[in-house]
Coordinates of C-alpha atoms in Angstrom, one line a residue:
M944 CA 0.0 0.0 0.0
R945 CA 1.4 3.4 -1.0
E946 CA 2.2 5.7 1.9
F947 CA 0.2 8.9 1.9
T948 CA 2.2 12.2 1.7
P949 CA 0.2 15.0 3.4
H950 CA -0.3 18.4 2.0
G951 CA 2.7 20.7 2.8
A952 CA 5.2 17.9 3.3
S953 CA 8.8 18.9 2.5
A954 CA 9.1 16.1 -0.1
L955 CA 6.5 17.9 -2.2
H956 CA 8.2 21.2 -2.2
L957 CA 11.9 20.4 -2.2
V958 CA 13.8 18.0 -4.4
D959 CA 15.7 15.6 -2.2
G960 CA 19.5 16.1 -2.3
V961 CA 19.4 19.3 -4.5
A962 CA 21.6 22.2 -3.3
F963 CA 20.5 25.8 -4.0
L964 CA 22.5 28.9 -4.6
R965 CA 20.7 30.5 -1.7
E966 CA 19.7 27.4 0.2
D967 CA 18.4 29.1 3.3
A968 CA 16.1 31.4 1.3
A969 CA 14.9 28.5 -0.9
V970 CA 14.0 26.3 2.0
F971 CA 12.2 29.2 3.7
E972 CA 10.1 29.8 0.6
A973 CA 9.4 26.1 0.3
M974 CA 8.2 26.1 3.9
L975 CA 5.8 28.9 3.1
E976 CA 4.6 27.1 0.0
G977 CA 4.1 23.9 2.1
W978 CA 2.2 25.7 4.8
T979 CA -0.1 27.3 2.2
A980 CA -0.8 23.9 0.7
Q981 CA -1.5 22.4 4.1
Q982 CA -4.0 25.2 5.0
V983 CA -5.7 25.5 1.6
G984 CA -5.5 21.9 0.4
G985 CA -5.6 20.0 3.7
R986 CA -7.6 22.2 5.9
R987 CA -9.7 23.8 3.2
L988 CA -9.1 27.4 4.4
Q989 CA -9.6 30.4 2.2
R990 CA -6.5 31.5 0.2
E991 CA -6.9 35.0 1.5
T992 CA -6.6 33.6 5.1
A993 CA -3.4 31.7 4.2
A994 CA -2.0 34.8 2.4
D995 CA -2.6 37.0 5.4
R996 CA -0.8 34.5 7.7
L997 CA 2.1 34.3 5.3
R998 CA 2.5 38.0 5.4
I999 CA 2.8 37.9 9.2
V1000 CA 5.4 35.1 9.0
R1001 CA 7.4 37.1 6.5
R1002 CA 7.3 40.2 8.7
F1003 CA 8.7 38.3 11.6
Q1004 CA 11.4 36.8 9.5
E1005 CA 12.4 40.2 8.2
H1006 CA 12.5 41.7 11.7
A1007 CA 14.5 38.8 13.2
Q1008 CA 16.9 38.7 10.2
S1009 CA 17.1 34.9 10.6
W1010 CA 15.5 31.8 9.3
P1011 CA 12.9 29.6 11.0
W1012 CA 15.4 27.0 12.1
E1013 CA 17.3 29.7 13.9
W1014 CA 14.3 31.4 15.6
S1015 CA 14.1 31.7 19.4
A1016 CA 11.6 32.9 22.0
A1017 CA 13.9 36.0 22.6
M1018 CA 13.5 37.0 19.0
L1019 CA 9.7 36.9 19.4
D1020 CA 9.9 39.0 22.5
E1021 CA 12.0 41.6 20.7
W1022 CA 9.4 41.7 17.8
M1023 CA 6.6 42.1 20.3
L1024 CA 8.4 45.0 22.0
D1025 CA 8.8 46.7 18.6
L1026 CA 5.1 46.2 17.8
V1027 CA 4.1 47.8 21.1
S1028 CA 6.6 50.6 21.4
V1029 CA 7.0 51.7 17.8
H1030 CA 4.0 50.5 15.8
R1031 CA 1.5 50.8 18.7
L1032 CA -0.5 47.7 17.7
A1033 CA -3.6 46.8 19.7
G1034 CA -3.3 43.9 22.1
S1035 CA -5.7 41.7 20.1
T1036 CA -3.6 42.3 16.9
M1037 CA -0.5 41.3 18.7
R1038 CA -2.1 38.1 20.0
H1039 CA -3.2 37.3 16.4
Y1040 CA 0.4 37.7 15.3
Q1041 CA 1.6 35.4 18.1
L1042 CA -1.0 32.8 17.2
V1043 CA 0.1 32.8 13.5
I1044 CA 3.8 32.4 14.4
G1045 CA 2.8 29.6 16.8
W1046 CA 0.8 27.8 14.1
F1047 CA 3.6 28.1 11.6
C1048 CA 6.1 26.7 14.2
D1049 CA 3.7 23.8 14.9
F1050 CA 3.7 23.1 11.2
I1051 CA 7.4 23.1 10.5
C1052 CA 8.1 21.2 13.8
S1053 CA 5.6 18.5 13.1
P1054 CA 7.2 15.1 12.2
H1055 CA 4.4 14.5 9.7
Y1056 CA 5.7 17.1 7.2
G1057 CA 9.4 16.4 7.2
W1058 CA 10.8 19.9 7.7
V1059 CA 12.7 19.0 10.9
R1060 CA 14.7 16.3 9.1
E1061 CA 15.2 18.6 6.0
C1062 CA 16.7 21.3 8.2
E1063 CA 18.9 18.9 10.1
D1064 CA 20.2 17.5 6.8
R1065 CA 20.9 20.9 5.2
F1066 CA 21.8 23.1 8.2
G1067 CA 22.6 20.8 11.1
T1068 CA 19.9 22.2 13.2
H1069 CA 16.1 22.2 13.4
P1070 CA 13.2 24.6 14.1
I1071 CA 11.5 24.8 17.5
Q1072 CA 8.3 26.2 18.9
I1073 CA 9.0 29.8 20.1
C1074 CA 5.5 30.7 21.3
H1075 CA 4.6 29.6 24.8
D1076 CA 2.1 30.5 27.5
W1077 CA 4.8 32.5 29.3
N1078 CA 5.7 34.8 26.3
T1079 CA 2.3 35.2 24.5
R1080 CA -0.7 37.3 25.3
P1081 CA -3.6 35.4 26.8
H1082 CA -7.3 36.0 25.7
V1083 CA -8.7 37.0 29.1
Q1084 CA -11.9 38.7 28.0
E1085 CA -14.5 38.5 25.3
N1086 CA -14.3 42.2 24.2
E1087 CA -10.8 43.6 23.6
G1088 CA -11.9 46.4 21.3
D1089 CA -11.3 50.1 21.9
P1090 CA -13.9 51.1 24.6
R1091 CA -14.3 54.4 22.9
R1092 CA -16.0 52.5 20.0
R1093 CA -19.5 52.4 21.3
P1094 CA -23.1 52.4 19.9
L1095 CA -24.4 55.8 18.9
T1096 CA -27.2 57.2 21.0
R1097 CA -30.5 57.6 19.3
D1098 CA -30.0 61.3 19.2
E1099 CA -26.5 60.9 17.6
L1100 CA -27.9 58.5 15.1
Q1101 CA -30.7 60.9 14.1
R1102 CA -28.1 63.7 13.7
L1103 CA -25.9 61.5 11.6
F1104 CA -28.7 60.6 9.2
D1105 CA -30.0 64.2 9.1
R1106 CA -26.5 65.3 8.2
A1107 CA -26.4 62.7 5.3
D1108 CA -29.8 63.9 4.0
E1109 CA -28.7 67.6 4.3
E1110 CA -25.7 66.8 2.0
V1111 CA -28.1 65.5 -0.7
D1112 CA -30.3 68.6 -0.4
A1113 CA -27.3 70.9 -0.5
R1114 CA -25.9 69.3 -3.7
L1115 CA -29.3 69.4 -5.4
S1116 CA -30.1 73.0 -4.5
A1117 CA -26.6 74.2 -5.6
G1118 CA -26.9 72.2 -8.9
R1119 CA -23.6 70.4 -8.0
K1120 CA -22.8 67.0 -9.3
G1121 CA -22.6 64.2 -6.8
A1122 CA -26.1 64.4 -5.5
A1123 CA -26.8 60.8 -6.5
A1124 CA -23.6 59.6 -4.8
A1125 CA -24.5 61.5 -1.7
Y1126 CA -28.0 59.9 -1.7
R1127 CA -26.5 56.5 -2.3
D1128 CA -24.2 57.0 0.7
A1129 CA -27.0 58.3 2.9
T1130 CA -29.0 55.2 2.1
L1131 CA -26.1 52.9 2.6
L1132 CA -25.5 54.2 6.1
K1133 CA -29.2 53.6 6.9
V1134 CA -29.0 50.1 5.5
V1135 CA -25.9 49.3 7.6
Y1136 CA -27.8 50.4 10.7
G1137 CA -31.3 49.2 9.6
W1138 CA -30.2 45.6 9.1
G1139 CA -27.2 45.5 11.5
L1140 CA -24.7 44.7 8.8
R1141 CA -20.9 44.8 8.6
S1142 CA -19.6 47.2 6.0
H1143 CA -18.4 44.4 3.7
E1144 CA -21.8 42.6 4.0
A1145 CA -23.6 45.8 3.0
I1146 CA -21.3 46.6 0.1
M1147 CA -21.7 43.1 -1.4
L1148 CA -25.5 43.2 -1.4
D1149 CA -27.3 42.6 -4.7
T1150 CA -30.8 43.5 -5.6
V1151 CA -31.6 39.8 -5.8
D1152 CA -30.8 39.5 -2.1
L1153 CA -34.1 41.2 -1.2
F1154 CA -37.4 39.2 -1.0
R1155 CA -40.8 39.1 0.7
N1156 CA -41.5 38.1 4.3
P1157 CA -45.0 36.6 4.3
K1158 CA -45.4 37.5 7.9
V1159 CA -44.9 41.3 7.1
P1160 CA -46.5 41.9 3.7
A1161 CA -46.4 45.7 4.3
F1162 CA -42.7 45.6 3.6
G1163 CA -43.3 44.2 0.1
D1164 CA -40.2 42.8 -1.6
L1165 CA -38.0 44.2 1.2
G1166 CA -39.2 42.0 4.0
M1167 CA -36.1 39.9 4.2
L1168 CA -32.5 40.5 3.3
R1169 CA -30.1 37.7 2.4
V1170 CA -26.5 38.2 3.5
R1171 CA -24.2 36.1 1.3
F1172 CA -20.8 37.5 2.3
G1173 CA -21.0 37.2 6.1
K1174 CA -17.9 37.1 8.2
S1175 CA -16.2 33.7 8.0
S1176 CA -14.9 31.7 10.9
R1177 CA -11.4 30.3 11.1
G1178 CA -10.7 30.9 7.5
G1179 CA -13.8 29.1 6.2
P1180 CA -16.1 30.3 3.5
P1181 CA -18.4 33.3 4.0
K1182 CA -21.3 32.6 6.2
L1183 CA -24.9 32.9 4.9
R1184 CA -27.7 34.3 6.9
T1185 CA -31.1 35.9 6.4
V1186 CA -32.0 39.1 8.2
A1187 CA -35.6 40.1 8.8
S1188 CA -36.5 43.7 8.2
V1189 CA -37.6 45.3 11.5
V1190 CA -36.9 49.1 10.9
P1191 CA -39.7 50.5 8.8
W1192 CA -38.1 53.8 8.0
A1193 CA -35.0 52.0 6.7
V1194 CA -37.2 49.9 4.5
T1195 CA -38.8 53.1 3.1
A1196 CA -35.4 54.7 2.5
L1197 CA -34.0 51.7 0.7
Q1198 CA -37.2 51.3 -1.5
D1199 CA -36.9 55.0 -2.6
Y1200 CA -33.2 54.5 -3.4
L1201 CA -33.9 51.4 -5.5
E1202 CA -36.7 53.0 -7.5
N1203 CA -35.2 56.5 -8.0
V1204 CA -31.4 56.6 -7.6
L1205 CA -30.1 53.1 -8.4
P1206 CA -31.3 53.3 -12.1
L1207 CA -29.2 56.4 -12.5
M1208 CA -26.0 54.7 -11.4
R1209 CA -26.4 51.1 -12.5
T1210 CA -24.5 50.0 -15.5
G1211 CA -25.1 47.0 -17.8
T1212 CA -27.0 44.1 -16.3
S1213 CA -25.2 44.0 -12.9
N1214 CA -27.4 43.2 -9.9
A1215 CA -25.1 45.2 -7.5
M1216 CA -26.9 47.5 -5.2
W1217 CA -24.2 50.1 -4.8
F1218 CA -22.2 51.6 -7.7
S1219 CA -19.4 54.2 -7.7
E1220 CA -19.6 57.2 -10.0
R1221 CA -17.4 55.1 -12.4
S1222 CA -20.1 52.5 -12.6
R1223 CA -18.2 49.9 -10.6
R1224 CA -19.3 48.2 -7.4
L1225 CA -18.6 50.5 -4.5
G1226 CA -15.7 49.7 -2.2
V1227 CA -15.9 49.4 1.6
R1228 CA -13.6 52.4 2.0
A1229 CA -16.4 54.6 0.7
I1230 CA -18.6 53.8 3.8
G1231 CA -15.8 54.7 6.2
D1232 CA -14.9 57.9 4.4
R1233 CA -18.4 59.2 4.3
F1234 CA -19.1 58.2 7.9
A1235 CA -15.9 59.9 9.1
R1236 CA -16.8 63.1 7.3
Y1237 CA -20.2 63.4 8.8
R1238 CA -19.0 62.2 12.2
D1239 CA -16.4 65.0 12.3
D1240 CA -18.8 67.6 11.0
L1241 CA -21.1 66.8 13.9
G1242 CA -18.2 66.7 16.5
L1243 CA -18.8 63.1 17.5
D1244 CA -16.1 60.9 19.0
S1245 CA -13.3 60.4 16.5
Q1246 CA -13.1 56.7 17.4
L1247 CA -16.6 56.0 16.1
T1248 CA -16.6 53.9 12.9
P1249 CA -19.4 52.5 10.7
H1250 CA -19.2 49.3 12.7
C1251 CA -20.7 51.3 15.6
L1252 CA -23.9 51.4 13.6
R1253 CA -24.1 47.6 13.9
H1254 CA -23.6 48.0 17.7
S1255 CA -26.3 50.6 17.7
Y1256 CA -28.7 48.2 15.9
A1257 CA -28.2 45.4 18.4
T1258 CA -28.5 47.8 21.4
H1259 CA -31.7 49.4 20.1
L1260 CA -33.3 46.1 19.3
I1261 CA -32.7 44.9 22.9
E1262 CA -34.0 48.2 24.3
D1263 CA -37.1 47.9 22.1
G1264 CA -37.9 44.5 23.6
H1265 CA -36.8 42.1 21.0
D1266 CA -35.8 38.6 22.2
P1267 CA -32.0 38.3 22.6
V1268 CA -32.0 35.0 20.6
F1269 CA -33.7 36.9 17.7
V1270 CA -31.1 39.6 17.9
Q1271 CA -28.4 37.0 17.9
R1272 CA -29.8 35.4 14.7
Q1273 CA -30.1 38.8 13.0
L1274 CA -26.5 39.5 13.7
G1275 CA -25.4 36.1 12.6
H1276 CA -23.6 35.2 15.8
V1277 CA -23.1 31.6 16.8
Y1278 CA -22.8 32.4 20.5
Q1279 CA -25.0 34.6 22.7
S1280 CA -21.9 35.8 24.4
T1281 CA -20.7 37.4 21.2
T1282 CA -24.0 39.3 20.8
S1283 CA -23.6 40.6 24.4
I1284 CA -20.5 42.5 23.3
Y1285 CA -22.6 44.5 20.9
T1286 CA -25.3 45.5 23.3
H1287 CA -24.8 48.5 25.5
V1288 CA -28.3 49.4 26.9
S1289 CA -28.9 53.1 27.7
E1290 CA -29.1 54.4 31.2
D1291 CA -32.9 55.1 30.8
F1292 CA -33.4 51.5 29.7
A1293 CA -31.3 50.1 32.6
N1294 CA -33.3 52.3 35.0
R1295 CA -36.6 50.9 33.7
L1296 CA -35.4 47.4 34.1
L1297 CA -34.3 48.2 37.7
Q1298 CA -37.6 49.8 38.5
A1299 CA -39.5 46.7 37.2
A1300 CA -37.3 44.5 39.2
L1301 CA -37.7 46.5 42.4
T1302 CA -41.5 46.4 42.2
N1303 CA -41.4 42.6 42.4
I1304 CA -39.6 42.7 45.8
P1305 CA -42.4 42.8 48.4
A1306 CA -40.2 44.1 51.2
L1307 CA -39.4 47.2 49.2
N1308 CA -43.0 47.8 48.3
T1309 CA -44.0 48.0 52.0
L1310 CA -40.9 49.7 53.2
E1311 CA -41.6 53.2 54.6
I1312 CA -38.8 55.6 53.9
P1313 CA -38.6 58.5 56.5

């Protein structure tokens, strides 16, 4: 019976017994090719995920100025110090880098792939695992994001949408070009909030992703929205989910855009929902740029991003009495604990919950306060 050679094995990426002009660089590149094959071919991860991980490994190699069979834990510590003190990377980003380096070391140190033997034969040494519990950042809490990135209050949300609508009116009244683009962006911001979408999910919407909800006929063809490019997990394919329409004014805004503005910007037979002024599918950066401009015009916190609209959506649904499990499904979260990161109920809502809880305590109802 023929022995199986796994994806990423050194025998598949290096010819046995062949010497190279730059042997160290050639072996390193073969390791990266092998790791890519193991991730994409063996584990069925997305090529974009594998490419992102390779970039991190290359960054570490360039910083350490050494090859993987020469790496040490001290080199990793020096890189982490540089990332903190010079590049000011967030803790969650640093942990991701550490995980990637650890995964790569696991791969090249595994006896199943032959890289240890290859390095010993060619260089007289072998790679080791350099990421350990004592020199890597632990994941100690669910939410490690910037605490300044919060949901918008209902008043801030209204001001943001009013500012977007004012931009459309100003361009129309002045006879300036760009009114259609401003209207598109105003609607796009409302859709991100109105269906609790990530920016990429919203950008990738097509008109065929809208369909009726028989339970809510008043919304017509906009009763449900299919998200086909949801955030993937662990390098897998995009997640699919269906989001029920629950914000009537957002449905109205989108319907008006589809009927009156999209035909002016659409080109050919494309089903894309958002077009640039060059008749191409809009990029994610357009959402961030427009949001940042209106945010700064209104004097809102500079740390607020379009993703805060998704946080606002989750928070407002909870405040409006929607079941937490329904909110979880709308957002596409596997775990309720993930949804809890997105919900930040207002002080008024918390006080109403407290008041309701206190009325159910008999001792407090009969207590006489002097």
